[in-house]
CSV table of C-alpha atoms in Angstrom, one decimal:
chain,number,residue,atom,x,y,z
Q,1,MET,CA,-32.8,14.0,-14.0
Q,2,THR,CA,-29.1,13.9,-15.8
Q,3,LEU,CA,-28.6,17.5,-14.5
Q,4,PHE,CA,-29.5,16.3,-10.7
Q,5,TRP,CA,-27.2,13.5,-11.1
Q,6,ALA,CA,-24.5,15.4,-12.5
Q,7,CYS,CA,-24.9,18.3,-9.4
Q,8,GLY,CA,-25.3,15.4,-7.1
Q,9,ALA,CA,-22.0,13.8,-8.2
Q,10,ASN,CA,-20.2,16.8,-8.1
Q,11,ARG,CA,-21.7,17.7,-4.6
Q,12,THR,CA,-19.9,14.2,-3.8
Q,13,GLU,CA,-16.5,15.3,-5.1
Q,14,ILE,CA,-16.8,18.8,-3.4
Q,15,LEU,CA,-17.0,16.9,0.1
Q,16,ARG,CA,-14.4,14.4,-0.8
Q,17,SER,CA,-12.2,17.2,-1.8
Q,18,LYS,CA,-12.6,19.1,1.3
Q,19,MET,CA,-12.5,16.6,3.6
Q,20,ASN,CA,-9.4,15.2,2.0
Q,21,ALA,CA,-7.8,18.6,2.1
Q,22,TYR,CA,-8.6,19.1,6.0
Q,23,LEU,CA,-7.2,15.4,6.9
Q,24,GLU,CA,-3.7,16.5,4.9
Q,25,ALA,CA,-3.8,19.8,6.8
Q,26,LYS,CA,-4.7,18.2,10.0
Q,27,ALA,CA,-1.6,15.7,9.6
Q,28,LEU,CA,0.8,18.4,9.2
Q,29,ALA,CA,-0.2,19.6,13.0
Q,30,ASP,CA,0.6,23.2,12.0
Q,31,GLY,CA,-2.8,24.7,12.6
Q,32,SER,CA,-3.6,24.9,8.6
Q,33,HIS,CA,-6.4,22.8,9.1
Q,34,HIS,CA,-8.7,25.6,10.6
Q,35,GLN,CA,-9.2,26.8,7.3
Q,36,PHE,CA,-11.6,23.9,6.6
Q,37,VAL,CA,-13.3,24.6,10.2
Q,38,ALA,CA,-16.5,26.8,10.9
Q,39,ASP,CA,-15.8,29.4,13.5
Q,40,THR,CA,-18.0,27.4,15.6
Q,41,PHE,CA,-17.2,23.6,15.8
Q,42,LYS,CA,-19.2,21.0,17.8
Q,43,THR,CA,-18.1,17.5,19.0
Q,44,TRP,CA,-20.4,14.5,19.9
Q,45,PHE,CA,-19.4,11.5,21.3
Q,46,GLU,CA,-21.2,8.2,20.9
Q,47,ASP,CA,-24.7,10.3,19.8
Q,48,ARG,CA,-25.7,13.5,18.7
Q,49,GLN,CA,-27.9,14.4,21.7
Q,50,GLY,CA,-27.2,15.9,24.5
Q,51,LYS,CA,-24.5,19.1,24.9
Q,52,PRO,CA,-21.7,18.9,22.5
Q,53,ILE,CA,-18.3,20.1,23.5
Q,54,ILE,CA,-17.9,23.7,21.7
Q,55,ARG,CA,-14.9,24.7,20.3
Q,56,ILE,CA,-14.4,28.3,19.0
Q,57,LYS,CA,-12.0,28.7,15.9
Q,58,GLY,CA,-8.8,30.3,16.6
Q,59,GLU,CA,-9.0,29.6,20.1
Q,60,ALA,CA,-6.8,26.9,21.4
Q,61,SER,CA,-8.6,23.6,22.6
Q,62,LYS,CA,-9.3,24.0,26.4
Q,63,GLY,CA,-9.7,21.3,28.9
Q,64,PRO,CA,-7.7,18.3,30.4
Q,65,TRP,CA,-7.9,15.9,27.6
Q,66,ALA,CA,-6.7,18.7,25.3
Q,67,GLU,CA,-3.7,19.1,27.3
Q,68,TRP,CA,-2.9,15.5,27.6
Q,69,ASP,CA,-3.3,15.5,23.9
Q,70,GLU,CA,-0.7,18.2,23.5
Q,71,VAL,CA,1.7,16.4,25.6
Q,72,PHE,CA,1.4,12.8,24.0
Q,73,HIS,CA,0.7,14.3,20.5
Q,74,SER,CA,-2.7,12.4,19.5
Q,75,LYS,CA,-3.2,11.6,16.0
Q,76,SER,CA,-5.8,10.0,13.8
Q,77,THR,CA,-5.6,8.2,10.6
Q,78,LEU,CA,-8.3,7.3,8.0
Q,79,LYS,CA,-8.5,3.6,7.5
Q,80,GLY,CA,-9.7,3.2,3.9
Q,81,GLY,CA,-12.3,5.4,2.2
Q,82,LEU,CA,-14.9,8.0,3.0
Q,83,LYS,CA,-18.6,7.5,2.6
Q,84,ILE,CA,-20.2,10.8,1.3
Q,85,ASP,CA,-23.8,11.4,2.1
Q,86,GLN,CA,-24.3,14.6,0.0
Q,87,GLU,CA,-28.1,14.9,1.4
Q,88,ASP,CA,-27.0,15.5,5.0
Q,89,ASP,CA,-23.5,17.1,3.9
Q,90,ALA,CA,-22.0,14.3,5.8
Q,91,VAL,CA,-18.8,12.5,5.4
Q,92,THR,CA,-18.2,9.2,7.5
Q,93,GLY,CA,-14.6,7.1,8.0
Q,94,ILE,CA,-13.0,4.9,9.9
Q,95,PHE,CA,-10.2,6.2,12.0
Q,96,PHE,CA,-7.4,4.9,14.2
Q,97,GLU,CA,-6.5,7.2,17.0
Q,98,SER,CA,-3.2,6.8,18.9
Q,99,ASN,CA,-0.8,8.7,21.0
Q,100,GLU,CA,2.8,8.6,22.5
Q,101,PHE,CA,0.9,7.3,25.8
Q,102,TYR,CA,-0.5,4.1,24.1
Q,103,GLU,CA,2.8,3.8,22.4
Q,104,LEU,CA,4.6,3.8,26.0
Q,105,ILE,CA,2.0,1.4,27.4
Q,106,GLY,CA,1.9,-0.9,24.5
Q,107,LYS,CA,-1.9,-0.2,23.6
Q,108,PRO,CA,-2.7,-0.7,19.9
Q,109,PRO,CA,-4.6,2.5,18.1
Q,110,THR,CA,-8.3,2.9,19.2
Q,111,GLU,CA,-10.4,2.4,16.2
Q,112,THR,CA,-13.5,5.0,15.9
Q,113,THR,CA,-16.2,6.0,13.4
Q,114,ARG,CA,-16.5,9.7,12.7
Q,115,THR,CA,-19.1,11.6,10.8
Q,116,PHE,CA,-18.6,15.1,10.0
Q,117,TRP,CA,-21.2,17.7,8.9
Q,118,PHE,CA,-20.7,20.5,6.6
Q,119,ASP,CA,-22.3,23.8,7.0
Q,120,LYS,CA,-23.7,26.3,4.3
Q,121,GLU,CA,-20.3,27.7,3.5
Q,122,ASP,CA,-18.5,24.0,3.3
Q,123,LYS,CA,-16.9,24.4,6.5
Q,124,LEU,CA,-16.5,21.4,9.0
Q,125,ALA,CA,-19.2,22.4,11.5
Q,126,GLU,CA,-19.7,19.0,13.8
Q,127,VAL,CA,-18.1,15.6,14.3
Q,128,LEU,CA,-19.7,12.4,16.1
Q,129,ILE,CA,-17.2,10.2,17.5
Q,130,ILE,CA,-18.1,6.5,18.2
Q,131,TRP,CA,-15.7,4.2,19.2
Q,132,LYS,CA,-15.8,0.5,18.3
Q,133,PRO,CA,-17.1,-1.6,21.0
Q,134,ASP,CA,-14.8,-4.5,22.6
Q,135,GLN,CA,-11.2,-2.8,22.2
Q,136,PRO,CA,-8.9,-3.1,25.0
Q,137,GLU,CA,-8.9,-0.6,27.5
Q,138,SER,CA,-5.8,1.3,28.7
Q,139,ASP,CA,-6.1,0.0,32.1
Q,140,GLU,CA,-5.3,-3.3,30.6
Q,141,PHE,CA,-2.0,-2.0,29.7
Q,142,LEU,CA,-1.4,0.1,32.7
Q,143,LYS,CA,-1.7,-2.8,35.2
Q,144,PRO,CA,1.6,-3.7,35.7
Q,145,ILE,CA,3.1,-0.2,35.6
Q,146,VAL,CA,0.1,0.5,38.1
Q,147,GLU,CA,1.2,-2.5,40.4
Q,148,TRP,CA,4.9,-1.1,40.0
Q,149,ALA,CA,4.2,2.1,41.0
Q,150,GLN,CA,2.0,1.3,44.1
Q,151,MET,CA,5.1,-0.2,45.5
Q,152,HIS,CA,7.6,2.6,44.6
Q,153,ASP,CA,5.7,5.7,43.9
Q,154,SER,CA,2.2,5.6,45.5
Q,155,VAL,CA,1.9,9.2,46.1
Q,156,THR,CA,2.4,10.2,42.3
Q,157,LEU,CA,0.4,7.4,41.4
Q,158,ASN,CA,-2.5,8.6,43.5
Q,159,GLU,CA,-2.2,12.2,42.1
Q,160,ILE,CA,-2.2,10.8,38.4
Q,161,TYR,CA,-4.6,7.8,38.8
Q,162,PRO,CA,-7.1,8.5,41.7
Q,163,LYS,CA,-9.4,5.9,42.3
Q,164,GLY,CA,-8.1,3.7,39.0
Q,165,LYS,CA,-8.9,6.5,36.6
Q,166,ILE,CA,-6.6,8.5,34.4
Q,167,LYS,CA,-6.7,12.3,35.7
Q,168,PRO,CA,-5.9,13.9,32.6
Q,169,SER,CA,-3.9,17.2,32.5
Q,170,GLN,CA,-0.7,18.4,30.8
Q,171,GLU,CA,1.3,18.1,34.2
Q,172,ASN,CA,-0.1,14.4,34.8
Q,173,ALA,CA,0.5,13.6,31.3
Q,174,VAL,CA,4.4,14.5,32.1
Q,175,LYS,CA,4.4,12.7,35.4
Q,176,TRP,CA,2.9,9.8,33.6
Q,177,ARG,CA,5.6,9.8,30.8
Q,178,GLU,CA,7.9,10.0,33.9
Q,179,MET,CA,6.6,7.3,35.7
Q,180,ILE,CA,6.2,4.9,32.6
Q,181,LYS,CA,10.2,5.2,31.8
Q,182,ARG,CA,11.1,4.8,35.7
Q,183,TYR,CA,8.8,1.5,35.3
Q,184,LYS,CA,10.6,0.5,32.3
Q,185,ASP,CA,13.7,1.3,33.6
Q,186,TYR,CA,13.2,-1.1,37.0
Q,187,SER,CA,11.9,-3.6,34.7
Q,188,LEU,CA,15.2,-3.7,32.4
Q,189,LEU,CA,17.3,-4.1,35.7
Q,190,ARG,CA,15.4,-6.8,36.9
């Protein structure tokens, strides 16, 4: 029994160490975190059902939100400690997600619970991201900017915010940054 407990405690420390190393490398934003990730990585949102987003190691993240994040330098910060589930080879933590877009519009970071699963080679293979309920939406902070843009640049607004929803892309992220700057400049003059 003591041997099993010691092995279990060791497994907990291995998972904790691997996760901390991944988070430290991820914070460097230099790609070094890839050494801790499996060749195929699955991302789930809200539950582990349906079809996950699959990323292949060594390939740049693709998709409109990945382009958006590239422009606005998204970052996630661990709040507190990690919960280790050695039976499932899983690590769970509370993270705050932020980016320059949030900062520009005055939105506080978004809180998420993230559970990461390791594969048999001790590489991160999956993550489940669950947003904390009842957090303020970006739309609340965008309201004065949108109202200003409706009067001063409705054409661009309709391109980047069709039907009241952000249309993510690298090009639109740049347009949002420019529009927010113009809004703030206008607001300072008033």
